[in-house]
Short mmCIF file of N, CA and C in Angstrom, two decimals:
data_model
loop_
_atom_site.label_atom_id
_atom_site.label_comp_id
_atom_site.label_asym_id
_atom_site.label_seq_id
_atom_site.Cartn_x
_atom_site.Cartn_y
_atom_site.Cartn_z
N UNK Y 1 -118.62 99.14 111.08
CA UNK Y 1 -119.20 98.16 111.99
C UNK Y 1 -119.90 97.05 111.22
N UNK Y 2 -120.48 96.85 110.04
CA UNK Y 2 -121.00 96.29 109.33
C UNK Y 2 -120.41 95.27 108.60
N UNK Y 3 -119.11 95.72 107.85
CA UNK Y 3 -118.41 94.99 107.76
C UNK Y 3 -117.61 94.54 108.48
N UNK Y 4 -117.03 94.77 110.35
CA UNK Y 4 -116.73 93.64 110.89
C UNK Y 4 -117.55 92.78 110.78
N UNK Y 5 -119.16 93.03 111.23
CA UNK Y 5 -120.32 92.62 111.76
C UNK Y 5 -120.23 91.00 110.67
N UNK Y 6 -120.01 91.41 109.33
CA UNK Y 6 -119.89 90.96 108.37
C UNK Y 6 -119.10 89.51 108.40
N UNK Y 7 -117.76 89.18 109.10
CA UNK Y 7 -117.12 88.49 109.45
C UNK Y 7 -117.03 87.95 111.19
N UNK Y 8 -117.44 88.36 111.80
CA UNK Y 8 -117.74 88.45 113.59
C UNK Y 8 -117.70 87.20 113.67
N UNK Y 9 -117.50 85.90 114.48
CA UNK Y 9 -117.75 84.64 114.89
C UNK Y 9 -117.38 83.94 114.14
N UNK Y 10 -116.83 84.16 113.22
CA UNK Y 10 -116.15 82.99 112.09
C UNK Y 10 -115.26 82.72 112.49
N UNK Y 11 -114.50 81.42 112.41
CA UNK Y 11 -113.70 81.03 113.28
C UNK Y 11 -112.36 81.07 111.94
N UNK Y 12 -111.26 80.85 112.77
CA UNK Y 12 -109.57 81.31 111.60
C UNK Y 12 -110.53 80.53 110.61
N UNK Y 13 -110.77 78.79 110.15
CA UNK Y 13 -110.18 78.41 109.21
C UNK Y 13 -111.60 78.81 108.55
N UNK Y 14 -112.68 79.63 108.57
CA UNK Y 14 -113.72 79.87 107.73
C UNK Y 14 -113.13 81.36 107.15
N UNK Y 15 -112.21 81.84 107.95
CA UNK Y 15 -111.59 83.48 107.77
C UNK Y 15 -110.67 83.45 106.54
N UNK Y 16 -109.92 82.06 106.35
CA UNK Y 16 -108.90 81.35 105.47
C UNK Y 16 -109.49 80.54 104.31
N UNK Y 17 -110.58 80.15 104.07
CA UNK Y 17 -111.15 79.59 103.26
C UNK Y 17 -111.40 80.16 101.89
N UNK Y 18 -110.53 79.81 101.10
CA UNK Y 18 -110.72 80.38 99.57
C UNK Y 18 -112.36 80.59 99.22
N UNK Y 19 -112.45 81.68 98.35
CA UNK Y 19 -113.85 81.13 97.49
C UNK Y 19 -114.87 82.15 97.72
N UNK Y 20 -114.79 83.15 99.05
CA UNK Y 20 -116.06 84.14 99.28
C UNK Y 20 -116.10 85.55 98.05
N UNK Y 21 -115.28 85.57 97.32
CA UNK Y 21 -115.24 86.60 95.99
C UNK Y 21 -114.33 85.90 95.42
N UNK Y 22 -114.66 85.09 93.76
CA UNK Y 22 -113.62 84.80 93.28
C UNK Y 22 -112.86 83.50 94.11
N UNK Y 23 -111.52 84.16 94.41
CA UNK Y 23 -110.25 82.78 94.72
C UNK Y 23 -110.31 83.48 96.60
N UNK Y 24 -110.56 84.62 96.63
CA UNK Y 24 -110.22 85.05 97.95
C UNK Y 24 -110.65 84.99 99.06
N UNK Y 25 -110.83 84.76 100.11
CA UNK Y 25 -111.18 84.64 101.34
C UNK Y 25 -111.41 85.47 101.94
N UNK Y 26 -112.48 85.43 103.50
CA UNK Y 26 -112.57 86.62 104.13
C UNK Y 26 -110.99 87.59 104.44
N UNK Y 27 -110.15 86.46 104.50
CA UNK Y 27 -108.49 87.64 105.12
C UNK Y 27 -108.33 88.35 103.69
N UNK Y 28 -108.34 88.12 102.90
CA UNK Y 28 -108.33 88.22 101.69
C UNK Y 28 -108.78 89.78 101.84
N UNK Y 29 -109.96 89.51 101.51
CA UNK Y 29 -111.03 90.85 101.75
C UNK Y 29 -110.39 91.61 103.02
N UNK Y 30 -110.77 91.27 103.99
CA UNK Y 30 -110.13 92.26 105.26
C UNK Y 30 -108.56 93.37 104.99
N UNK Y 31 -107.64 92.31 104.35
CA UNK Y 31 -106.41 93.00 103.80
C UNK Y 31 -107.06 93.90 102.38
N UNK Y 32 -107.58 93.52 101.55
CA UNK Y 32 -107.57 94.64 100.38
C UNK Y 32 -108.65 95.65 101.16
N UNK Y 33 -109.82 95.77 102.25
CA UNK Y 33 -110.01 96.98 102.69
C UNK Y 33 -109.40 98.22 103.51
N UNK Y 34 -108.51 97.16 103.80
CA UNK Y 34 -107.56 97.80 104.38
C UNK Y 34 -106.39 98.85 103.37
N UNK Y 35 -105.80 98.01 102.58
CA UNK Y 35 -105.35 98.63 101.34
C UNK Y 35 -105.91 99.73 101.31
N UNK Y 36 -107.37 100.07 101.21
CA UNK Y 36 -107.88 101.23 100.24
C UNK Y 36 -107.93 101.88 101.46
N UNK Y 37 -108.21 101.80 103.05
CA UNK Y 37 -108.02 102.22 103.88
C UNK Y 37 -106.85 103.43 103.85
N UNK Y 38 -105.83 102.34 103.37
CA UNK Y 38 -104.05 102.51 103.48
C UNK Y 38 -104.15 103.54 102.26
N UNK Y 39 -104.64 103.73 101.22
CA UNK Y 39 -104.75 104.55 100.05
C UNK Y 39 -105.25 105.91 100.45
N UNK Y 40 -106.22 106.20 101.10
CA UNK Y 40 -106.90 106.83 101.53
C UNK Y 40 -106.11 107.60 102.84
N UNK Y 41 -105.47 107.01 103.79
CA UNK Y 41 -104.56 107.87 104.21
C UNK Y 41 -103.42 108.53 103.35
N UNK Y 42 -102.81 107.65 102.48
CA UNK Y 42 -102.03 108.33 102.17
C UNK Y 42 -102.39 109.47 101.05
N UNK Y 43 -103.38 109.65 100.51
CA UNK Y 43 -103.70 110.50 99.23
C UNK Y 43 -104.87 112.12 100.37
N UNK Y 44 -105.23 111.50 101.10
CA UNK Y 44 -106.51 112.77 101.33
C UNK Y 44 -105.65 113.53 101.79
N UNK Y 45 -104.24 113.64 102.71
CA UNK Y 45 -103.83 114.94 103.48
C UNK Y 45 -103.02 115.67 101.84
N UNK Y 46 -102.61 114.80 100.54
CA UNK Y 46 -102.28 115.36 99.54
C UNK Y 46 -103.50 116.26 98.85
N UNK Y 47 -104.76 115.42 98.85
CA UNK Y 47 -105.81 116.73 98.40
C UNK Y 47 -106.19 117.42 99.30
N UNK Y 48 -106.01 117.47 100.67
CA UNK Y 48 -106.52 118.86 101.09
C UNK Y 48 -105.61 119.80 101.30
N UNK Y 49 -104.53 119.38 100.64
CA UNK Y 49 -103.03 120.34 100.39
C UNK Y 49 -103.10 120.71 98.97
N UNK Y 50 -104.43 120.64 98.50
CA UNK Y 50 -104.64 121.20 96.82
C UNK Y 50 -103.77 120.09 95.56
N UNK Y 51 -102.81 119.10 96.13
CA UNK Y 51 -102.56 117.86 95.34
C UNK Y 51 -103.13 116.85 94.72
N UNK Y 52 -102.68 116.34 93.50
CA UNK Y 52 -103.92 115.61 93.03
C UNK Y 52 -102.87 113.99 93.31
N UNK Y 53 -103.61 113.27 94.04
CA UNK Y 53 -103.26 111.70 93.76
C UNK Y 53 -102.44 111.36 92.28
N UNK Y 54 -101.48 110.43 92.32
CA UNK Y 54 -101.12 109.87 90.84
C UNK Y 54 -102.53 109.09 90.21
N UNK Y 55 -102.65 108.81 89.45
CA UNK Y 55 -104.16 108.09 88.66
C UNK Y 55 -103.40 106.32 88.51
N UNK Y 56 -104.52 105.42 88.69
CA UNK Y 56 -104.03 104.27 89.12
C UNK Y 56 -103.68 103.65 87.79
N UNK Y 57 -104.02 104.73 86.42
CA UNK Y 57 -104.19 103.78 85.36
C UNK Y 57 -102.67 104.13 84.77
N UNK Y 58 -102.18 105.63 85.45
CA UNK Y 58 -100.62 105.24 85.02
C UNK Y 58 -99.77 104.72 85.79
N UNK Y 59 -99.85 104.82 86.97
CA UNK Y 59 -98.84 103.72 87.97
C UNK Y 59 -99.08 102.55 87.97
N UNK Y 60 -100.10 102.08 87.74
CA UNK Y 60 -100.05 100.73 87.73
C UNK Y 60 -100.54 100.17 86.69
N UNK Y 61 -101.44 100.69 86.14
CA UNK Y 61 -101.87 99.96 84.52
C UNK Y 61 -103.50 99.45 84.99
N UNK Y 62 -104.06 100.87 86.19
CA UNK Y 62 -105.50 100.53 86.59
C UNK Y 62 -105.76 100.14 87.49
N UNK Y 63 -106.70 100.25 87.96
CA UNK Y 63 -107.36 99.84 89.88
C UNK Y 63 -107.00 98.00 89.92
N UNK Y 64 -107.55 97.43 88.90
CA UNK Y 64 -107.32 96.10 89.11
C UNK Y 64 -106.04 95.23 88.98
N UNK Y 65 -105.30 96.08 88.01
CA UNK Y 65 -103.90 95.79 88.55
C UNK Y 65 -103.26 96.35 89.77
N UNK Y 66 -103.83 97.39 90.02
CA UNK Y 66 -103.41 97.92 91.77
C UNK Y 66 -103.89 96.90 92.55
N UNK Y 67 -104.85 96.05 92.62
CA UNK Y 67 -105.52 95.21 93.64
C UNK Y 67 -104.49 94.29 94.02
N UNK Y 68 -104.18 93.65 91.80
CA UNK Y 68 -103.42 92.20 92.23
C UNK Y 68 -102.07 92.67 93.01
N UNK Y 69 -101.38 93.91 92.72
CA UNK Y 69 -100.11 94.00 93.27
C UNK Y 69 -100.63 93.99 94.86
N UNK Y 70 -101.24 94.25 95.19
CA UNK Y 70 -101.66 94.69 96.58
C UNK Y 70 -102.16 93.72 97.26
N UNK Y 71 -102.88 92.60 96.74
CA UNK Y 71 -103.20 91.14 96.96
C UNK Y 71 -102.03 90.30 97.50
N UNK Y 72 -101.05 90.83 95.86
CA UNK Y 72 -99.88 89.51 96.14
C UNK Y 72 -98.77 90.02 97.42
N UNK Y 73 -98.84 91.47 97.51
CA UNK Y 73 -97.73 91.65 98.76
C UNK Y 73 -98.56 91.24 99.39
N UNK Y 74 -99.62 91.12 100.18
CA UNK Y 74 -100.12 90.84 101.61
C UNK Y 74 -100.48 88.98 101.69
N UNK Y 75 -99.99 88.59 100.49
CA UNK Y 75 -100.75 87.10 100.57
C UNK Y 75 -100.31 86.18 101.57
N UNK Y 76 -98.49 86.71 102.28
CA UNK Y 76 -98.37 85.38 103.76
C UNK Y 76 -98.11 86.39 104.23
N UNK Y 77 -99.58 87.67 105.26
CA UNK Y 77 -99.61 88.00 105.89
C UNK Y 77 -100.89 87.55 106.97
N UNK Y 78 -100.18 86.87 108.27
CA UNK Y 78 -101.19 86.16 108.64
C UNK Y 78 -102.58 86.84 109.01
N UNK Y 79 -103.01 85.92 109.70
CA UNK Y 79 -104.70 86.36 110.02
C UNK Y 79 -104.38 87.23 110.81
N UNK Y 80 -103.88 87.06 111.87
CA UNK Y 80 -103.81 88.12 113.10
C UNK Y 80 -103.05 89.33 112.40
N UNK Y 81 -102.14 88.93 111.52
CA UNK Y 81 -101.62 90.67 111.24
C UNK Y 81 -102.52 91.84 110.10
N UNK Y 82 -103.21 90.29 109.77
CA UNK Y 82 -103.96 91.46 108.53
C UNK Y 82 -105.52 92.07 109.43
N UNK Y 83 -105.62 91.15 110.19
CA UNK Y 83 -106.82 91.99 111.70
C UNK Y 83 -106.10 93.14 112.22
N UNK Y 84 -104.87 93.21 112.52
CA UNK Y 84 -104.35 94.10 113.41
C UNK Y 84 -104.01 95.48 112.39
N UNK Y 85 -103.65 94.95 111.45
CA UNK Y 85 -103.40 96.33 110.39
C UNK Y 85 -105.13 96.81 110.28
N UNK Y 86 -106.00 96.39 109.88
CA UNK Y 86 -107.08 96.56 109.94
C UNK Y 86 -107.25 97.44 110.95
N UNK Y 87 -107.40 97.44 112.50
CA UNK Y 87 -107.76 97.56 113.37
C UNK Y 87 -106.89 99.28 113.24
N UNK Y 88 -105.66 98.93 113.23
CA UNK Y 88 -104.58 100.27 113.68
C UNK Y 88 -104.80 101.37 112.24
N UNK Y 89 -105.15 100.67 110.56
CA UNK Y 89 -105.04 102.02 109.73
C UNK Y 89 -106.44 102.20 110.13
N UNK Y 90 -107.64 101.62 110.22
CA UNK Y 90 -108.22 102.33 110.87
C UNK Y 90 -108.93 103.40 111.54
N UNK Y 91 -107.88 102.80 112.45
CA UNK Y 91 -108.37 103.97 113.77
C UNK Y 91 -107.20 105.29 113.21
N UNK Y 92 -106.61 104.77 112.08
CA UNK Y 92 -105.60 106.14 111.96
C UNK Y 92 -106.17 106.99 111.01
N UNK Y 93 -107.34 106.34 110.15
CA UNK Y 93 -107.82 106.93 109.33
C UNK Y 93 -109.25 107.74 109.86
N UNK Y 94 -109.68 107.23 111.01
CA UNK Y 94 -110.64 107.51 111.97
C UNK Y 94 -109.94 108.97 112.30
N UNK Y 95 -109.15 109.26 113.10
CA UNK Y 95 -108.25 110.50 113.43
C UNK Y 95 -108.01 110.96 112.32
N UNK Y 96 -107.95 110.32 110.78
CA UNK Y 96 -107.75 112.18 110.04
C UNK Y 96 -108.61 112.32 110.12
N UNK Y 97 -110.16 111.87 109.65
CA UNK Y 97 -111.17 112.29 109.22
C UNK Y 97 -111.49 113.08 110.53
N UNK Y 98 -111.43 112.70 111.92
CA UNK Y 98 -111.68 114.12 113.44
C UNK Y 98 -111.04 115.23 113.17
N UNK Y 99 -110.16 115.09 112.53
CA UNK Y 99 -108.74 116.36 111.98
C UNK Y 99 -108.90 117.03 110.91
N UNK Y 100 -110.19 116.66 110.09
CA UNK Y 100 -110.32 117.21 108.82
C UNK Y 100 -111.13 118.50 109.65
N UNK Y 101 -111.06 119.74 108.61
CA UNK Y 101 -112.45 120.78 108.51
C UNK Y 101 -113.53 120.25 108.08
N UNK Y 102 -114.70 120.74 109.22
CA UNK Y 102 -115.81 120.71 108.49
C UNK Y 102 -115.89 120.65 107.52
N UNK Y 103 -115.57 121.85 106.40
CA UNK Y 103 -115.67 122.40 105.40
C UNK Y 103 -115.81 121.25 104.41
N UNK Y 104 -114.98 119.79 104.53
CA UNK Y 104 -114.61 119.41 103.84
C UNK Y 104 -115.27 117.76 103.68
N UNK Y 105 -116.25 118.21 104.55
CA UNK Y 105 -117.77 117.36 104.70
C UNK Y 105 -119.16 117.51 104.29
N UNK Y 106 -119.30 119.06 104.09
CA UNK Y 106 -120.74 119.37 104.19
C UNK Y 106 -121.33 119.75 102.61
N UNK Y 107 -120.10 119.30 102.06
CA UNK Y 107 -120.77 119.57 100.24
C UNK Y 107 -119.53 118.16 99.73
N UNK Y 108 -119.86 118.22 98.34
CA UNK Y 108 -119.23 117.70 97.75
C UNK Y 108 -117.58 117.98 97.08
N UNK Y 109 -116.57 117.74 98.17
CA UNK Y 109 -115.52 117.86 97.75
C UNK Y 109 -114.54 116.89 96.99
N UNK Y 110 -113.01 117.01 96.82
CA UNK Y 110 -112.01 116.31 96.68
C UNK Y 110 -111.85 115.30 97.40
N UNK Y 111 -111.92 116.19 98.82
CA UNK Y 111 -111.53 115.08 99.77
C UNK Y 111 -112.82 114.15 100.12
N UNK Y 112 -113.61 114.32 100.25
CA UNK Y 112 -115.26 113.59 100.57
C UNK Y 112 -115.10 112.65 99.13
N UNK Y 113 -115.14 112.92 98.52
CA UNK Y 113 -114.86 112.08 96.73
C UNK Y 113 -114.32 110.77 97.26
N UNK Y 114 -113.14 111.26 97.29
CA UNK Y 114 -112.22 110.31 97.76
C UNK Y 114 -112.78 109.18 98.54
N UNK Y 115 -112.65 110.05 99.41
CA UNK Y 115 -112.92 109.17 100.98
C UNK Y 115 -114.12 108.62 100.91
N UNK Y 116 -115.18 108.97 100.10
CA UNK Y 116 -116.39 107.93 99.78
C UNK Y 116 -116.01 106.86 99.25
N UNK Y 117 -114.93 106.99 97.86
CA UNK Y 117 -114.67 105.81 97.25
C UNK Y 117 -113.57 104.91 97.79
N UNK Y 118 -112.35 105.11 98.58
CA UNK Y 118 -111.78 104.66 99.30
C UNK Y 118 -112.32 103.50 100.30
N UNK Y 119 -113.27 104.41 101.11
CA UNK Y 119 -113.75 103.69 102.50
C UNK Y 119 -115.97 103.53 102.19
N UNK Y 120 -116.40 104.22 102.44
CA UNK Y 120 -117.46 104.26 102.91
C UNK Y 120 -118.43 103.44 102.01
N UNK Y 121 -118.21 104.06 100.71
CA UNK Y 121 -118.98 103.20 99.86
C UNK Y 121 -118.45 101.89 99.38
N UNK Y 122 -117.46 101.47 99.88
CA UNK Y 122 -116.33 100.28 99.22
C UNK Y 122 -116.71 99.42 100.66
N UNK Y 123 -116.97 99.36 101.86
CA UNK Y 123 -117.46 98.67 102.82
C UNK Y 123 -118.48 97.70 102.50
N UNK Y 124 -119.84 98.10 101.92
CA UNK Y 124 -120.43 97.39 102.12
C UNK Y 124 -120.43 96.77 100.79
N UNK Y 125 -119.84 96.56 99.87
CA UNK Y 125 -119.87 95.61 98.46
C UNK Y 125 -119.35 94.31 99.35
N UNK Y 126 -118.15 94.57 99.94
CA UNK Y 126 -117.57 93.34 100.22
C UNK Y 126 -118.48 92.90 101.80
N UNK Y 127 -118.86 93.61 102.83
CA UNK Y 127 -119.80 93.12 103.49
C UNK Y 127 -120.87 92.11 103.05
N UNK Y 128 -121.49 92.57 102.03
CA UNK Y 128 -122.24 92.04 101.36
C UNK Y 128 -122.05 90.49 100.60
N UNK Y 129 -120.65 90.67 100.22
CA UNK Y 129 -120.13 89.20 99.76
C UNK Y 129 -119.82 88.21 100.52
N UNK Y 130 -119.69 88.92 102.27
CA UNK Y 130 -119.33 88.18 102.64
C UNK Y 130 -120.51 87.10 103.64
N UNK Y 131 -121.48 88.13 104.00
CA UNK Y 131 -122.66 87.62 104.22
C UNK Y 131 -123.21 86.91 103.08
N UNK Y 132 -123.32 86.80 102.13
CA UNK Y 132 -123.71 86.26 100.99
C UNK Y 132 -123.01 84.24 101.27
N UNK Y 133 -121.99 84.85 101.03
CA UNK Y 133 -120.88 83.11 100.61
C UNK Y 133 -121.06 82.77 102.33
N UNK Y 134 -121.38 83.54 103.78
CA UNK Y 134 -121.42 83.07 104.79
C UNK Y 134 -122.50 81.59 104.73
N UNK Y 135 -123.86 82.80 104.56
CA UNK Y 135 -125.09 82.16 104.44
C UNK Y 135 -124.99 80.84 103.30
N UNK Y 136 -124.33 81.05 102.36
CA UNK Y 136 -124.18 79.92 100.78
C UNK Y 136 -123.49 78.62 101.88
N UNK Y 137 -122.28 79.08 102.69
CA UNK Y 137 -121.97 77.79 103.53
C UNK Y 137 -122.22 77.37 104.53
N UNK Y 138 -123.11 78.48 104.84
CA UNK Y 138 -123.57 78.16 106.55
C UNK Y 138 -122.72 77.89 107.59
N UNK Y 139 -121.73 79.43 107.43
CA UNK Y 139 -120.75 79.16 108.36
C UNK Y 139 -121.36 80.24 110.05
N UNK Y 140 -121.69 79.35 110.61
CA UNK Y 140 -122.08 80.34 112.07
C UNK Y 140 -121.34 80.08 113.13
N UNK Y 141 -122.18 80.92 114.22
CA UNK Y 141 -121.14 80.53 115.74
C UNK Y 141 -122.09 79.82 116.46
N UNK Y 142 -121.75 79.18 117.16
CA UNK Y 142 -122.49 77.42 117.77
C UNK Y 142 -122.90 78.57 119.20
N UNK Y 143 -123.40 77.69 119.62
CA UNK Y 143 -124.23 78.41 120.60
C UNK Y 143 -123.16 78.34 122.10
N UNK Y 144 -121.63 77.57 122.22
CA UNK Y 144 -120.39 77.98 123.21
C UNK Y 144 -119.47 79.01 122.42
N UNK Y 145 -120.12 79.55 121.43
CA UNK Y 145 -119.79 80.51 120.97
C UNK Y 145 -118.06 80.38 120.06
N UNK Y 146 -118.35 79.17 119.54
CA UNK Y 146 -117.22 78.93 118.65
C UNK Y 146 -117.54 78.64 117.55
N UNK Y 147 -117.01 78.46 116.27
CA UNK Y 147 -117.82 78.81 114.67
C UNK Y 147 -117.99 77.12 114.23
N UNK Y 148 -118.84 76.93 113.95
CA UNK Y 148 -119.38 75.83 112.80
C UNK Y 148 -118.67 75.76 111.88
N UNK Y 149 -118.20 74.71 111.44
CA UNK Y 149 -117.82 73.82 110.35
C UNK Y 149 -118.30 74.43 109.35
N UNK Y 150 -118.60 75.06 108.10
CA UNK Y 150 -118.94 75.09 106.71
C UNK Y 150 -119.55 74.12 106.46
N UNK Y 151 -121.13 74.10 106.15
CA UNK Y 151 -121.71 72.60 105.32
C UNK Y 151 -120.66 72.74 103.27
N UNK Y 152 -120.90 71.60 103.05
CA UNK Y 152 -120.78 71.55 101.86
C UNK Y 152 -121.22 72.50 101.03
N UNK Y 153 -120.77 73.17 99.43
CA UNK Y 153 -121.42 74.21 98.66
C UNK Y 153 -122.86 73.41 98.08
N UNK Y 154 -123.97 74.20 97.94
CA UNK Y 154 -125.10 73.40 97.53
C UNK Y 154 -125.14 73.49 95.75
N UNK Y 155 -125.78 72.66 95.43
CA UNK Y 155 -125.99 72.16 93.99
C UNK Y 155 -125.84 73.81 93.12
N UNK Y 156 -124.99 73.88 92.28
CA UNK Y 156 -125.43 74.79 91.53
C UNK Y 156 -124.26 75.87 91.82
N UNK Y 157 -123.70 75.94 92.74
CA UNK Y 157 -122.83 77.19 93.29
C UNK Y 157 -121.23 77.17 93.01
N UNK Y 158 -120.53 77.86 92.78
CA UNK Y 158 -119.13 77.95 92.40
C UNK Y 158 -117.84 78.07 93.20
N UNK Y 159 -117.13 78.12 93.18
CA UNK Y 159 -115.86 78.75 93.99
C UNK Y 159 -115.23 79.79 93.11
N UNK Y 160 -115.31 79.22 91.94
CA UNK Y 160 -114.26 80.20 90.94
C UNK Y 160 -115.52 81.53 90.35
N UNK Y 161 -114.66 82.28 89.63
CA UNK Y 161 -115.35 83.58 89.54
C UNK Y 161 -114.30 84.72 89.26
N UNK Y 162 -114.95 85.70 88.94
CA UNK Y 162 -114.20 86.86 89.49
C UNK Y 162 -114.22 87.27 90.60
N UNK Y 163 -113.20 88.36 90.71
CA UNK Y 163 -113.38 89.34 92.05
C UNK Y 163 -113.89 90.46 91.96
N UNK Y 164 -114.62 90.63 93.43
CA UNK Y 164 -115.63 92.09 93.62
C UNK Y 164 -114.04 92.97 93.78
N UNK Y 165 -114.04 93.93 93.15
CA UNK Y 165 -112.99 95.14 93.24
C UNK Y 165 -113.49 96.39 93.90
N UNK Y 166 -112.66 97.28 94.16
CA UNK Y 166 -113.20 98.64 94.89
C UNK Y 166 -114.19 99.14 94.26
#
């Protein structure tokens, strides 16, 4: 909820606007949480089947080369589809975690591991960035409840950068 909360009232072209981490934009962000979303379904029903995930540093050559591959497939996926994937892994990842055992909540497991670093603790870094570069442009919702213009970046502030990663 926080990180919708995070993006809520911004209107498409503040959602599209390069620059809130690095080169990327809020869709930007919304699609790579989703990603780890998408990671996270597919790896936890393998560890609570006693399987271990492949490691990202031999399939891909590391988390941050997993990002860019994962960046560049979703890059002309529009706004509405990268909301809607959002919305549907989700709620699909919402239903394993109702489907999990207890068991596999109440201490420190495989699957809790995971699923902390996947989802829970990976929420609010980018929440955080995004309230951050909101407030830096003063992008809000007008009081007919449609989003403000972006003022200009103020003295001193960047676009370029790195990116916040999982």
């Amino acid at each position: 909820m926080a990180f919708k909360a995070s993006y809520t009232g911004l209107c498409d072209l503040c959602l599209v606007e390069h620059g809130v981490t690095g080169n990327w934009s809020v869709r930007d962000i919304i699609a790579h949480v989703t990603t780890w979303d998408e990671e996270a379904l597919k790896h936890l029903p393998l560890i609570l089947k006693g399987g271990k995930p492949p490691r990202y540093s031999v399939t891909y050559g590391g988390i941050d080369a997993f990002n860019a591959v994962m960046t560049e497939r979703k890059k002309d996926f529009s706004l509405s589809e990268v909301l809607m994937q959002l919305d549907e892994t989700h709620s699909q990842l919402i239903a394993l975690i109702q489907s999990t055992p207890e068991d596999q909540f109440i201490r420190e497991t495989r699957f809790r591991h995971r699923l902390r670093l996947d989802t829970y603790s990976h929420y609010p870094k980018h929440a955080e960035a995004i309230r951050k570069w909101r407030k830096q442009r003063s992008c809000r919702v007008t009081s007919g409840g449609g989003c403000a213009p972006p003022t200009s970046l103020s003295a001193g502030s960047s676009r370029s950068g790195g990116r916040l990663g999982p």
